[in-house]
PDB file of C-alpha atoms in Angstrom:
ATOM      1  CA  UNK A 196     -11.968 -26.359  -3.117  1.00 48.00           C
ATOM      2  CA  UNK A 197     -13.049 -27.969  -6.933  1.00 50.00           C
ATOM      3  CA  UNK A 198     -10.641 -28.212  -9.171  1.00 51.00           C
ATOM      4  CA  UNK A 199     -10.790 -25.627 -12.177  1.00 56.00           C
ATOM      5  CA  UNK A 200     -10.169 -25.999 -15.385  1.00 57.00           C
ATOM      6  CA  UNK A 201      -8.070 -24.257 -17.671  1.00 56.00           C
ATOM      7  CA  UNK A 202      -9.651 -23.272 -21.227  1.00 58.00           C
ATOM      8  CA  UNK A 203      -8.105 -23.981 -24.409  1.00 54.00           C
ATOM      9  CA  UNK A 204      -5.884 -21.538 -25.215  1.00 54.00           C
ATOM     10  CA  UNK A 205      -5.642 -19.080 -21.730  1.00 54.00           C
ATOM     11  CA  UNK A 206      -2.317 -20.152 -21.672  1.00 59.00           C
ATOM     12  CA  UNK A 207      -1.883 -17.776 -24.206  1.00 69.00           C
ATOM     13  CA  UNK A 208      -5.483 -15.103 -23.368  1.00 88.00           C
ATOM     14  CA  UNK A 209      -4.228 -11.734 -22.241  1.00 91.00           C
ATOM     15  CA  UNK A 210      -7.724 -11.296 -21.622  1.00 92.00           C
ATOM     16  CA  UNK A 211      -8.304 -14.340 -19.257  1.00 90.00           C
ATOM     17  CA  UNK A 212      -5.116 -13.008 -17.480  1.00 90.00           C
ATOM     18  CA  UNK A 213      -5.997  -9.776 -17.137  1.00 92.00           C
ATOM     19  CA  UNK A 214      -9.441 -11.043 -15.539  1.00 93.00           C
ATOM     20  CA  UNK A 215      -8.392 -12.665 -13.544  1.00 92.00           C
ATOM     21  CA  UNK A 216      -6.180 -10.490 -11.910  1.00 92.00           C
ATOM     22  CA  UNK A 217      -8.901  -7.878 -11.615  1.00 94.00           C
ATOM     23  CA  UNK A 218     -10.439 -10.048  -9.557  1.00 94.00           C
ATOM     24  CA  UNK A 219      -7.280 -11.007  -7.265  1.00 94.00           C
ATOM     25  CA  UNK A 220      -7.171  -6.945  -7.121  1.00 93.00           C
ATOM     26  CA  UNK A 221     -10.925  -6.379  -6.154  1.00 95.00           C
ATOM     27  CA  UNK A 222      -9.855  -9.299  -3.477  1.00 94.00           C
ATOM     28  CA  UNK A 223      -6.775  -7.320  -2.368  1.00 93.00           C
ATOM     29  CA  UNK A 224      -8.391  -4.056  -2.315  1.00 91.00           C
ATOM     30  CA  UNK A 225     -11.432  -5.611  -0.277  1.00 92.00           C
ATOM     31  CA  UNK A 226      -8.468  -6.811   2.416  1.00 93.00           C
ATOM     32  CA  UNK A 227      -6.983  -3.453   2.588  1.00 89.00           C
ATOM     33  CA  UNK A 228     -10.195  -1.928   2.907  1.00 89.00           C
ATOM     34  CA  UNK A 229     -11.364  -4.034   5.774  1.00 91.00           C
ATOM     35  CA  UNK A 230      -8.171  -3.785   7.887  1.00 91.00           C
ATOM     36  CA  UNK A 231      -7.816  -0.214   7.448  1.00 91.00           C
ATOM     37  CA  UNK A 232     -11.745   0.094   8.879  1.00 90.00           C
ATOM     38  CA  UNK A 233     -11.743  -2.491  11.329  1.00 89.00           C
ATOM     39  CA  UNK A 234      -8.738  -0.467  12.743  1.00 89.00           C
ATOM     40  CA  UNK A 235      -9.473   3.076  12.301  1.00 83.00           C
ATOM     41  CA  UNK A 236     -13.273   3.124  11.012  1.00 71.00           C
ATOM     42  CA  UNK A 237     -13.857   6.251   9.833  1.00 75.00           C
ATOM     43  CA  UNK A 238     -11.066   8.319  10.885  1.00 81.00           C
ATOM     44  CA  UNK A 239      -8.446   8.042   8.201  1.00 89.00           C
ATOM     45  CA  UNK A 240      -9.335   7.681   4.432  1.00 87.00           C
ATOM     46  CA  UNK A 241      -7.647   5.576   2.141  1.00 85.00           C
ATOM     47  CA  UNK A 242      -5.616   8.218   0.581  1.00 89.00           C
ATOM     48  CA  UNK A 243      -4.621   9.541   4.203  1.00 92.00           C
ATOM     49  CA  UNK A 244      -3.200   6.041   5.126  1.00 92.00           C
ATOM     50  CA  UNK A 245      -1.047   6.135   1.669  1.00 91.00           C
ATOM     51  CA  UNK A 246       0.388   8.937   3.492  1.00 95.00           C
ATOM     52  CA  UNK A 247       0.677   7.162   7.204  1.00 95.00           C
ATOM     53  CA  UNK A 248       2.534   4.293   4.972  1.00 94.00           C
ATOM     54  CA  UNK A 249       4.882   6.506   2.916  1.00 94.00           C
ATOM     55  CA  UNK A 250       5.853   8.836   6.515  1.00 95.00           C
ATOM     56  CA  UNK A 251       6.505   5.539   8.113  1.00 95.00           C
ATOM     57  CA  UNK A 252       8.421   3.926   5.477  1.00 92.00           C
ATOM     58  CA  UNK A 253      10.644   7.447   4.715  1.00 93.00           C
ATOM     59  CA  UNK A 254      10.302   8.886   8.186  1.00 93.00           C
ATOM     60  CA  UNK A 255      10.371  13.142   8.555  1.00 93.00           C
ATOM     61  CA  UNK A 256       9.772  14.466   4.933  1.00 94.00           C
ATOM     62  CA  UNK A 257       9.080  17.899   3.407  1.00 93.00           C
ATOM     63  CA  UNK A 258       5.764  18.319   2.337  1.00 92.00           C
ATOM     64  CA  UNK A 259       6.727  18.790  -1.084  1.00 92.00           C
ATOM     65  CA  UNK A 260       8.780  15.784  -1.311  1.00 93.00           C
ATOM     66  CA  UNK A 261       5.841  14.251   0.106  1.00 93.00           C
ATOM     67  CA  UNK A 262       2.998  15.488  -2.590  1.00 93.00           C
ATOM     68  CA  UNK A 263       6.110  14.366  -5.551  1.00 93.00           C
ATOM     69  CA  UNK A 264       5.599  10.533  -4.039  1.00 92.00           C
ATOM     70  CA  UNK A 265       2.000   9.924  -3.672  1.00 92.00           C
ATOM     71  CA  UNK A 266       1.757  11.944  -6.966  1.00 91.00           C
ATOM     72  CA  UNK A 267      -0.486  14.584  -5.519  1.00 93.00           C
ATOM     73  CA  UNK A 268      -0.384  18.374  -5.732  1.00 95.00           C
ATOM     74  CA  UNK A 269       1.239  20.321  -2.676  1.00 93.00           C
ATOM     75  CA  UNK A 270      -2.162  21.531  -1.980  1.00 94.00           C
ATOM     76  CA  UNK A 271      -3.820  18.678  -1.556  1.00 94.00           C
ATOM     77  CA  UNK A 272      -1.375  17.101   0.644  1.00 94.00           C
ATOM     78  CA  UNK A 273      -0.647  19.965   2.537  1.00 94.00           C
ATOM     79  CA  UNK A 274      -4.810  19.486   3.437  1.00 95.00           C
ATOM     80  CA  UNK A 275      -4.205  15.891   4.144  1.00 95.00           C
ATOM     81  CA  UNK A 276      -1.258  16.902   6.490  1.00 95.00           C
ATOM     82  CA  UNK A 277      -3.662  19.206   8.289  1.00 95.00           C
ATOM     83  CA  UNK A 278      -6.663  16.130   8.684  1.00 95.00           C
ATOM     84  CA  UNK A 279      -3.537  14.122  10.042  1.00 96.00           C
ATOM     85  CA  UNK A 280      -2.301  16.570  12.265  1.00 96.00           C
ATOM     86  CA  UNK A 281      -5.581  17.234  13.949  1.00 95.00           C
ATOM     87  CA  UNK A 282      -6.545  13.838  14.126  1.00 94.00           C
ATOM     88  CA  UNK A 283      -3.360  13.308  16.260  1.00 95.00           C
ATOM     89  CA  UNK A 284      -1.532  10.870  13.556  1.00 96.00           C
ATOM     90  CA  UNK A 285       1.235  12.950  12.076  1.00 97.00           C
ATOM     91  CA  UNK A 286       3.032  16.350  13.265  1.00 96.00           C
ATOM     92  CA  UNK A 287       5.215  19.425  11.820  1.00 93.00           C
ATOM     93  CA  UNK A 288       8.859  19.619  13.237  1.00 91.00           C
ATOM     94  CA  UNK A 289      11.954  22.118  12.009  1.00 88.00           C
ATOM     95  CA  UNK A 290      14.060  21.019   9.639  1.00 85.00           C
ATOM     96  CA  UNK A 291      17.165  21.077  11.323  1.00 86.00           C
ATOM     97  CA  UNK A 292      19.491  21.537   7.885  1.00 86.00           C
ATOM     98  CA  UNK A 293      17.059  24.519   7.319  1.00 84.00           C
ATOM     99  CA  UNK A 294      15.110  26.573   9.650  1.00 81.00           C
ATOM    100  CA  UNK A 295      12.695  27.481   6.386  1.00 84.00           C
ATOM    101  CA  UNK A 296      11.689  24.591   6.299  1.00 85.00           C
ATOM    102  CA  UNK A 297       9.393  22.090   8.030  1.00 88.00           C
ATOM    103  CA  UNK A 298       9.300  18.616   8.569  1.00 94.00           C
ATOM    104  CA  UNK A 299       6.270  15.732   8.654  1.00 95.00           C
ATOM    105  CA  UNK A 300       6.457  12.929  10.784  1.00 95.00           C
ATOM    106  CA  UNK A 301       4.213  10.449  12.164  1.00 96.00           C
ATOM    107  CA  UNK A 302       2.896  10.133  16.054  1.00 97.00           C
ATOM    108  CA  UNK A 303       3.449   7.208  17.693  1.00 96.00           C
ATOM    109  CA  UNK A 304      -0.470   6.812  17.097  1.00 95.00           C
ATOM    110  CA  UNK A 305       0.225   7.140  13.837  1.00 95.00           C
ATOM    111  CA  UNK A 306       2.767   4.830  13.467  1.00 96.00           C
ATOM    112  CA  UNK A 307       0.800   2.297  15.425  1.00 95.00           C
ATOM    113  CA  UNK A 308      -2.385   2.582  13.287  1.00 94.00           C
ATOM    114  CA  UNK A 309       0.421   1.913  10.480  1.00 95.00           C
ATOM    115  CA  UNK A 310       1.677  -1.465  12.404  1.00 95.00           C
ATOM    116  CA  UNK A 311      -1.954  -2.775  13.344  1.00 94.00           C
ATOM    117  CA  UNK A 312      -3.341  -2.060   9.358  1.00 94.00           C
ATOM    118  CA  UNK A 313      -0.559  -4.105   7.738  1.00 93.00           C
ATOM    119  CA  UNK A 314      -0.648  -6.928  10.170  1.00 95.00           C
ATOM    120  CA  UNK A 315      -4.499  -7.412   9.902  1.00 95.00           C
ATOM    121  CA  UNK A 316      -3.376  -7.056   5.794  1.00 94.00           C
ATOM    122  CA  UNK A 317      -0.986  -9.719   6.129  1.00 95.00           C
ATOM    123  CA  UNK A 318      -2.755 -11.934   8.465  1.00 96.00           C
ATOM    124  CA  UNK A 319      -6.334 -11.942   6.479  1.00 96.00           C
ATOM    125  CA  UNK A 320      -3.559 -12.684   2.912  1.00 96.00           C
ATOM    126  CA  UNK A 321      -2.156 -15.644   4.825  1.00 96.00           C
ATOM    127  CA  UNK A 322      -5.401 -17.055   5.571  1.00 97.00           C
ATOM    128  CA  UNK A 323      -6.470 -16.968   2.042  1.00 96.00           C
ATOM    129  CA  UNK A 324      -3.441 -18.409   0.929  1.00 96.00           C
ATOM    130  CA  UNK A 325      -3.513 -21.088   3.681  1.00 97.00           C
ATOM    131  CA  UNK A 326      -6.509 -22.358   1.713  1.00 97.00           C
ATOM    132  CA  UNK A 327      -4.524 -23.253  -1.425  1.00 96.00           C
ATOM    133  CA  UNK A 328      -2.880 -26.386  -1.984  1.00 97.00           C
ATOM    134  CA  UNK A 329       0.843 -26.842  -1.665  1.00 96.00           C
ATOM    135  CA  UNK A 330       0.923 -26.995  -5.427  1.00 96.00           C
ATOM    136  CA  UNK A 331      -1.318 -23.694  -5.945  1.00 96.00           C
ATOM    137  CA  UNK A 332       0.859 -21.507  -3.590  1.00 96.00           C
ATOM    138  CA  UNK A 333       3.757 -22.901  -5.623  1.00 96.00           C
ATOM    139  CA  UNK A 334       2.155 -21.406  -8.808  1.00 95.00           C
ATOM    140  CA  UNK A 335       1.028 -18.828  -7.282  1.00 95.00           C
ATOM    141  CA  UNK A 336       4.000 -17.304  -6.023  1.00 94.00           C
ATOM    142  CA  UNK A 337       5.483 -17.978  -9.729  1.00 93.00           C
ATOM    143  CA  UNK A 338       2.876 -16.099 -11.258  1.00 94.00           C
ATOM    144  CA  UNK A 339       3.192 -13.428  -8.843  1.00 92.00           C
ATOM    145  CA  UNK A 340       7.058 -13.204  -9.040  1.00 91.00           C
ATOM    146  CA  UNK A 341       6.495 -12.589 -12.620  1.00 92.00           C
ATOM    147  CA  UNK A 342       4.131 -10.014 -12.302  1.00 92.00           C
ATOM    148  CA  UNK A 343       5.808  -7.720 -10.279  1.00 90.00           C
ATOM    149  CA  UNK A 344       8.909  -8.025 -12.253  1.00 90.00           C
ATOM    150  CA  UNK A 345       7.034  -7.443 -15.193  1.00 90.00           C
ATOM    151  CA  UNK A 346       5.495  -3.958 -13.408  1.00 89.00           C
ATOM    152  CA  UNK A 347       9.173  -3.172 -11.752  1.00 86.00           C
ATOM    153  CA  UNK A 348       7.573  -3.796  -8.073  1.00 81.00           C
ATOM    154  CA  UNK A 349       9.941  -5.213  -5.530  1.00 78.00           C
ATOM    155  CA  UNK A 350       9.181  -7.999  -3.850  1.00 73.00           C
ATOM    156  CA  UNK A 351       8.245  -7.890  -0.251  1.00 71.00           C
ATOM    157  CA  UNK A 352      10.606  -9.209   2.566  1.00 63.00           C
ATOM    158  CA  UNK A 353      10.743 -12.713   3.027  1.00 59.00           C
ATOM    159  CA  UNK A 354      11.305 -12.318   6.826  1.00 53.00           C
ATOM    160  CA  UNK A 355       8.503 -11.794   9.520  1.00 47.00           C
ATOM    161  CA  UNK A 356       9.159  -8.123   9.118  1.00 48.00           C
ATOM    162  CA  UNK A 357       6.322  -6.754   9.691  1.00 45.00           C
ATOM    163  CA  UNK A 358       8.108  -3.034   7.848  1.00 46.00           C
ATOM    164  CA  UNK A 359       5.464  -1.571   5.959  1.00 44.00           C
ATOM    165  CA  UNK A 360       6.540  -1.192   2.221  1.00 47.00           C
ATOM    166  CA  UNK A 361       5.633   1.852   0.420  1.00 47.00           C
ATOM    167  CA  UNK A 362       2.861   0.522  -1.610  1.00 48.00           C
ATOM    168  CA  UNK A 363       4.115   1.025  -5.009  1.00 44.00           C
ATOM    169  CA  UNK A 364       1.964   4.231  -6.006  1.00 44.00           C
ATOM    170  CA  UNK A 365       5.574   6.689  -5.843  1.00 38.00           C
ATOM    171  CA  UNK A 366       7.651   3.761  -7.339  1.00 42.00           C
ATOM    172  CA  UNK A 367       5.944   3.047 -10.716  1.00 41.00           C
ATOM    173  CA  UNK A 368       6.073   5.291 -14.023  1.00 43.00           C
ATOM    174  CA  UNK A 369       2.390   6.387 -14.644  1.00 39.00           C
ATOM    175  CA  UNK A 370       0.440   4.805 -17.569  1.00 37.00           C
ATOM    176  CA  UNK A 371       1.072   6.022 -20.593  1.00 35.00           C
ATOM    177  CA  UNK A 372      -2.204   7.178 -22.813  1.00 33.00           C
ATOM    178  CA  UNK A 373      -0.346   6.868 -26.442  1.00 35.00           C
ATOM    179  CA  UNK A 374      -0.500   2.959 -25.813  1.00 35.00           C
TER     180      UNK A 374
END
């Protein structure tokens, strides 16, 4: 791998930075993208596996609880319930604090289409970071570390867990328009 340079001044660039992490998220968004298809093709979008991930993480959750964390309207993830449910991935169960009420859960399917996703995630990452030099993953983790604090996203488990974490999208404060 050549050796890049660093410009005069990106020390300092918000611009380079903010670049260049683009591009590490188009990267990290290509990975997800290819280990959700290459383990469910075309039978669970993107925005359906956000909800596979947050039901594994939380376990049995109202729907309305549900549509609060991935920031969606009841509606629309009551529709995304149903795609689940028919596609075999998630179900309905009572409540049992409150027979009004009804609980989502994943399948076992579910939950394995959950475990295979993030370990195809996690395997293709390592092998991109097996690449760097001793010195680079140094920084890297560094500059990483600081980013997340930065955004207020935990950092993953250090262990082989293998625990799907929920992704960020219900823990962060949305972007503010005023600036």
């Amino acid at each position: 791998m050549p050796e890049r340079e660093t410009p005069a001044g990106a020390m300092d660039d918000v611009e380079a930075v903010t670049r260049a992490v683009l591009t590490a998220s188009r990267l990290l968004v290509a990975v997800s993208a290819r280990s959700l298809a290459a383990v469910v093709e075309e039978r669970v979008t993107l925005p359906q596996f956000r909800m596979l991930v947050v039901l594994s993480t939380r376990g049995a959750t109202k729907l309305v609880t549900l549509a609060e964390l991935l920031r969606v309207a009841p509606s629309t993830a009551m529709r995304m319930v149903d795609r689940l449910i028919a596609a075999g991935l998630a179900d309905r169960q009572p409540n049992p604090d409150s027979r009004r009420e009804t609980l989502l859960r994943l399948t076992d399917e579910g939950r394995r289409i959950v475990e295979d996703v993030s370990a195809r995630r996690r395997a293709e990452i390592a092998a991109i970071v097996e690449r760097l030099r001793p010195a680079q993953r140094l920084a890297l983790v560094e500059a990483l570390a600081a980013f997340n604090e930065a955004g207020g996203e935990p950092l993953e488990s250090a262990s082989d867990d293998t625990e799907p974490h929920p992704l960020g999208w219900a823990m962060s404060e949305p972007v503010s328009r005023d600036g």
